[in-house]
JSON list of C-alpha atoms in Angstrom, two decimals:
[
{"chain": "Q", "resi": 1, "resn": "GLN", "atom": "CA", "xyz": [-7.69, -15.42, 9.77]},
{"chain": "Q", "resi": 2, "resn": "VAL", "atom": "CA", "xyz": [-7.10, -12.72, 7.04]},
{"chain": "Q", "resi": 3, "resn": "GLN", "atom": "CA", "xyz": [-3.78, -12.72, 5.28]},
{"chain": "Q", "resi": 4, "resn": "LEU", "atom": "CA", "xyz": [-2.14, -10.22, 2.92]},
{"chain": "Q", "resi": 5, "resn": "VAL", "atom": "CA", "xyz": [0.48, -11.23, 0.34]},
{"chain": "Q", "resi": 6, "resn": "GLU", "atom": "CA", "xyz": [2.30, -8.54, -1.12]},
{"chain": "Q", "resi": 7, "resn": "SER", "atom": "CA", "xyz": [4.66, -8.59, -4.21]},
{"chain": "Q", "resi": 8, "resn": "GLY", "atom": "CA", "xyz": [6.81, -6.15, -6.55]},
{"chain": "Q", "resi": 9, "resn": "GLY", "atom": "CA", "xyz": [9.21, -4.39, -4.44]},
{"chain": "Q", "resi": 10, "resn": "GLY", "atom": "CA", "xyz": [12.85, -4.06, -5.59]},
{"chain": "Q", "resi": 11, "resn": "LEU", "atom": "CA", "xyz": [15.90, -1.75, -6.25]},
{"chain": "Q", "resi": 12, "resn": "VAL", "atom": "CA", "xyz": [15.48, 0.95, -8.89]},
{"chain": "Q", "resi": 13, "resn": "GLN", "atom": "CA", "xyz": [17.01, 3.97, -9.89]},
{"chain": "Q", "resi": 14, "resn": "ALA", "atom": "CA", "xyz": [15.42, 7.79, -9.25]},
{"chain": "Q", "resi": 15, "resn": "GLY", "atom": "CA", "xyz": [12.93, 8.57, -11.78]},
{"chain": "Q", "resi": 16, "resn": "GLU", "atom": "CA", "xyz": [12.04, 4.70, -12.64]},
{"chain": "Q", "resi": 17, "resn": "SER", "atom": "CA", "xyz": [8.67, 2.92, -11.70]},
{"chain": "Q", "resi": 18, "resn": "LEU", "atom": "CA", "xyz": [7.48, 0.41, -9.78]},
{"chain": "Q", "resi": 19, "resn": "ARG", "atom": "CA", "xyz": [4.09, -1.68, -9.06]},
{"chain": "Q", "resi": 20, "resn": "LEU", "atom": "CA", "xyz": [3.12, -3.07, -5.95]},
{"chain": "Q", "resi": 21, "resn": "SER", "atom": "CA", "xyz": [0.44, -5.71, -5.51]},
{"chain": "Q", "resi": 22, "resn": "CYS", "atom": "CA", "xyz": [-1.32, -7.13, -2.25]},
{"chain": "Q", "resi": 23, "resn": "ALA", "atom": "CA", "xyz": [-3.79, -9.91, -2.45]},
{"chain": "Q", "resi": 24, "resn": "GLY", "atom": "CA", "xyz": [-6.16, -10.59, 0.37]},
{"chain": "Q", "resi": 25, "resn": "SER", "atom": "CA", "xyz": [-7.80, -13.68, 1.72]},
{"chain": "Q", "resi": 26, "resn": "MET", "atom": "CA", "xyz": [-10.73, -12.07, 3.31]},
{"chain": "Q", "resi": 27, "resn": "ASN", "atom": "CA", "xyz": [-14.49, -11.90, 2.21]},
{"chain": "Q", "resi": 28, "resn": "THR", "atom": "CA", "xyz": [-14.86, -8.97, -0.02]},
{"chain": "Q", "resi": 29, "resn": "PHE", "atom": "CA", "xyz": [-18.22, -7.69, 1.65]},
{"chain": "Q", "resi": 30, "resn": "SER", "atom": "CA", "xyz": [-16.36, -6.98, 4.85]},
{"chain": "Q", "resi": 31, "resn": "ILE", "atom": "CA", "xyz": [-13.49, -4.76, 3.37]},
{"chain": "Q", "resi": 32, "resn": "ILE", "atom": "CA", "xyz": [-13.88, -1.15, 4.72]},
{"chain": "Q", "resi": 33, "resn": "SER", "atom": "CA", "xyz": [-10.68, -0.12, 2.73]},
{"chain": "Q", "resi": 34, "resn": "MET", "atom": "CA", "xyz": [-7.53, -1.18, 1.60]},
{"chain": "Q", "resi": 35, "resn": "GLY", "atom": "CA", "xyz": [-3.96, 0.81, 1.09]},
{"chain": "Q", "resi": 36, "resn": "TRP", "atom": "CA", "xyz": [-0.30, 0.97, 1.63]},
{"chain": "Q", "resi": 37, "resn": "PHE", "atom": "CA", "xyz": [1.64, 2.36, 4.37]},
{"chain": "Q", "resi": 38, "resn": "ARG", "atom": "CA", "xyz": [5.44, 2.84, 4.55]},
{"chain": "Q", "resi": 39, "resn": "GLN", "atom": "CA", "xyz": [8.31, 3.10, 6.99]},
{"chain": "Q", "resi": 40, "resn": "ALA", "atom": "CA", "xyz": [11.74, 4.40, 6.48]},
{"chain": "Q", "resi": 41, "resn": "PRO", "atom": "CA", "xyz": [14.38, 3.40, 8.90]},
{"chain": "Q", "resi": 42, "resn": "GLY", "atom": "CA", "xyz": [14.19, 5.52, 11.97]},
{"chain": "Q", "resi": 43, "resn": "LYS", "atom": "CA", "xyz": [10.78, 6.87, 11.04]},
{"chain": "Q", "resi": 44, "resn": "GLN", "atom": "CA", "xyz": [7.31, 6.08, 11.74]},
{"chain": "Q", "resi": 45, "resn": "ARG", "atom": "CA", "xyz": [5.20, 4.06, 9.53]},
{"chain": "Q", "resi": 46, "resn": "GLU", "atom": "CA", "xyz": [2.90, 6.64, 7.49]},
{"chain": "Q", "resi": 47, "resn": "LEU", "atom": "CA", "xyz": [0.28, 6.34, 5.10]},
{"chain": "Q", "resi": 48, "resn": "VAL", "atom": "CA", "xyz": [1.01, 6.53, 1.51]},
{"chain": "Q", "resi": 49, "resn": "ALA", "atom": "CA", "xyz": [-2.34, 5.83, -0.39]},
{"chain": "Q", "resi": 50, "resn": "SER", "atom": "CA", "xyz": [-5.66, 4.10, 0.64]},
{"chain": "Q", "resi": 51, "resn": "ILE", "atom": "CA", "xyz": [-9.04, 3.21, -1.24]},
{"chain": "Q", "resi": 52, "resn": "SER", "atom": "CA", "xyz": [-12.16, 2.72, 0.54]},
{"chain": "Q", "resi": 53, "resn": "SER", "atom": "CA", "xyz": [-14.99, 0.08, -0.67]},
{"chain": "Q", "resi": 54, "resn": "GLY", "atom": "CA", "xyz": [-16.87, 3.21, -1.83]},
{"chain": "Q", "resi": 55, "resn": "GLY", "atom": "CA", "xyz": [-13.87, 4.41, -3.97]},
{"chain": "Q", "resi": 56, "resn": "ARG", "atom": "CA", "xyz": [-12.74, 7.12, -1.97]},
{"chain": "Q", "resi": 57, "resn": "ILE", "atom": "CA", "xyz": [-9.02, 7.67, -2.42]},
{"chain": "Q", "resi": 58, "resn": "ASN", "atom": "CA", "xyz": [-6.30, 9.37, -0.38]},
{"chain": "Q", "resi": 59, "resn": "TYR", "atom": "CA", "xyz": [-2.83, 10.22, -1.11]},
{"chain": "Q", "resi": 60, "resn": "ALA", "atom": "CA", "xyz": [-0.03, 11.56, 0.98]},
{"chain": "Q", "resi": 61, "resn": "ASP", "atom": "CA", "xyz": [1.09, 14.82, -0.13]},
{"chain": "Q", "resi": 62, "resn": "SER", "atom": "CA", "xyz": [4.55, 13.56, -0.94]},
{"chain": "Q", "resi": 63, "resn": "VAL", "atom": "CA", "xyz": [3.24, 11.12, -3.43]},
{"chain": "Q", "resi": 64, "resn": "LYS", "atom": "CA", "xyz": [0.54, 12.97, -5.03]},
{"chain": "Q", "resi": 65, "resn": "GLY", "atom": "CA", "xyz": [0.92, 13.05, -8.76]},
{"chain": "Q", "resi": 66, "resn": "ARG", "atom": "CA", "xyz": [3.33, 10.22, -8.98]},
{"chain": "Q", "resi": 67, "resn": "PHE", "atom": "CA", "xyz": [1.69, 7.41, -7.21]},
{"chain": "Q", "resi": 68, "resn": "THR", "atom": "CA", "xyz": [-1.77, 5.78, -8.27]},
{"chain": "Q", "resi": 69, "resn": "ILE", "atom": "CA", "xyz": [-3.80, 3.20, -5.96]},
{"chain": "Q", "resi": 70, "resn": "SER", "atom": "CA", "xyz": [-6.20, 0.99, -7.50]},
{"chain": "Q", "resi": 71, "resn": "GLY", "atom": "CA", "xyz": [-8.23, -2.05, -6.35]},
{"chain": "Q", "resi": 72, "resn": "ASP", "atom": "CA", "xyz": [-10.39, -5.13, -7.48]},
{"chain": "Q", "resi": 73, "resn": "ASN", "atom": "CA", "xyz": [-12.85, -5.68, -5.09]},
{"chain": "Q", "resi": 74, "resn": "ALA", "atom": "CA", "xyz": [-13.97, -8.75, -6.49]},
{"chain": "Q", "resi": 75, "resn": "LYS", "atom": "CA", "xyz": [-10.34, -10.25, -5.88]},
{"chain": "Q", "resi": 76, "resn": "SER", "atom": "CA", "xyz": [-9.61, -8.20, -2.48]},
{"chain": "Q", "resi": 77, "resn": "THR", "atom": "CA", "xyz": [-6.54, -7.05, -4.34]},
{"chain": "Q", "resi": 78, "resn": "VAL", "atom": "CA", "xyz": [-4.93, -3.51, -4.45]},
{"chain": "Q", "resi": 79, "resn": "TYR", "atom": "CA", "xyz": [-2.08, -2.03, -6.53]},
{"chain": "Q", "resi": 80, "resn": "LEU", "atom": "CA", "xyz": [0.25, 0.88, -6.07]},
{"chain": "Q", "resi": 81, "resn": "GLN", "atom": "CA", "xyz": [1.63, 2.11, -9.29]},
{"chain": "Q", "resi": 82, "resn": "MET", "atom": "CA", "xyz": [4.89, 4.17, -8.39]},
{"chain": "Q", "resi": 83, "resn": "ASN", "atom": "CA", "xyz": [6.17, 6.58, -11.27]},
{"chain": "Q", "resi": 84, "resn": "SER", "atom": "CA", "xyz": [9.14, 9.10, -11.13]},
{"chain": "Q", "resi": 85, "resn": "LEU", "atom": "CA", "xyz": [10.48, 7.44, -7.81]},
{"chain": "Q", "resi": 86, "resn": "LYS", "atom": "CA", "xyz": [12.74, 9.28, -5.41]},
{"chain": "Q", "resi": 87, "resn": "PRO", "atom": "CA", "xyz": [15.32, 8.10, -2.96]},
{"chain": "Q", "resi": 88, "resn": "GLU", "atom": "CA", "xyz": [13.18, 9.39, -0.05]},
{"chain": "Q", "resi": 89, "resn": "ASP", "atom": "CA", "xyz": [10.69, 6.96, -1.24]},
{"chain": "Q", "resi": 90, "resn": "THR", "atom": "CA", "xyz": [12.80, 4.39, -0.15]},
{"chain": "Q", "resi": 91, "resn": "ALA", "atom": "CA", "xyz": [11.17, 2.08, 2.72]},
{"chain": "Q", "resi": 92, "resn": "VAL", "atom": "CA", "xyz": [9.57, -1.11, 3.47]},
{"chain": "Q", "resi": 93, "resn": "TYR", "atom": "CA", "xyz": [5.88, -0.83, 2.18]},
{"chain": "Q", "resi": 94, "resn": "TYR", "atom": "CA", "xyz": [3.23, -2.64, 3.89]},
{"chain": "Q", "resi": 95, "resn": "CYS", "atom": "CA", "xyz": [-0.28, -3.52, 2.71]},
{"chain": "Q", "resi": 96, "resn": "ASN", "atom": "CA", "xyz": [-3.24, -2.75, 5.04]},
{"chain": "Q", "resi": 97, "resn": "ALA", "atom": "CA", "xyz": [-6.64, -3.77, 5.00]},
{"chain": "Q", "resi": 98, "resn": "ARG", "atom": "CA", "xyz": [-9.38, -2.70, 7.54]},
{"chain": "Q", "resi": 99, "resn": "VAL", "atom": "CA", "xyz": [-12.09, -5.29, 7.73]},
{"chain": "Q", "resi": 100, "resn": "ALA", "atom": "CA", "xyz": [-15.43, -4.99, 9.51]},
{"chain": "Q", "resi": 101, "resn": "GLY", "atom": "CA", "xyz": [-16.65, -8.14, 11.59]},
{"chain": "Q", "resi": 102, "resn": "ALA", "atom": "CA", "xyz": [-17.52, -8.33, 15.18]},
{"chain": "Q", "resi": 103, "resn": "LEU", "atom": "CA", "xyz": [-14.90, -5.67, 15.66]},
{"chain": "Q", "resi": 104, "resn": "ILE", "atom": "CA", "xyz": [-13.29, -3.26, 12.91]},
{"chain": "Q", "resi": 105, "resn": "ARG", "atom": "CA", "xyz": [-9.52, -4.69, 12.58]},
{"chain": "Q", "resi": 106, "resn": "ASP", "atom": "CA", "xyz": [-6.77, -3.79, 10.61]},
{"chain": "Q", "resi": 107, "resn": "TYR", "atom": "CA", "xyz": [-4.54, -6.42, 9.08]},
{"chain": "Q", "resi": 108, "resn": "TRP", "atom": "CA", "xyz": [-1.13, -6.02, 7.64]},
{"chain": "Q", "resi": 109, "resn": "GLY", "atom": "CA", "xyz": [1.25, -7.81, 5.03]},
{"chain": "Q", "resi": 110, "resn": "GLN", "atom": "CA", "xyz": [4.55, -8.95, 5.70]},
{"chain": "Q", "resi": 111, "resn": "GLY", "atom": "CA", "xyz": [6.26, -5.79, 4.08]},
{"chain": "Q", "resi": 112, "resn": "THR", "atom": "CA", "xyz": [8.13, -5.46, 0.71]},
{"chain": "Q", "resi": 113, "resn": "GLN", "atom": "CA", "xyz": [11.30, -3.61, 0.41]},
{"chain": "Q", "resi": 114, "resn": "VAL", "atom": "CA", "xyz": [11.48, -0.58, -2.19]},
{"chain": "Q", "resi": 115, "resn": "THR", "atom": "CA", "xyz": [15.00, 0.90, -2.66]},
{"chain": "Q", "resi": 116, "resn": "VAL", "atom": "CA", "xyz": [15.41, 4.07, -4.82]},
{"chain": "Q", "resi": 117, "resn": "SER", "atom": "CA", "xyz": [18.93, 5.00, -5.80]},
{"chain": "Q", "resi": 118, "resn": "SER", "atom": "CA", "xyz": [20.19, 8.33, -6.56]}
]
């Protein structure tokens, strides 16, 4: 059973920074990609950033230039450095891992709250 454990959320003021971490329990050779999604109240879950096992990185347009995703494949860990935070970044942030096995499956962390006050 794959487990993803997140840390690093909290309450900050606009313009400040936070760093999210996610550690996974899966075999690193089975990882297709890891990433971060977020869900604000009343809104659908959306992709924030992802990084593939080959190093391809994707960002949502709303976070480009402010957020940086990085990963440590040897530790099945992914990080999200969030700078210049805005109130609209307020959401629950979820770590995601896409893993190859008998089937390709998506796994999710429990979520960590990020609140940005104006």
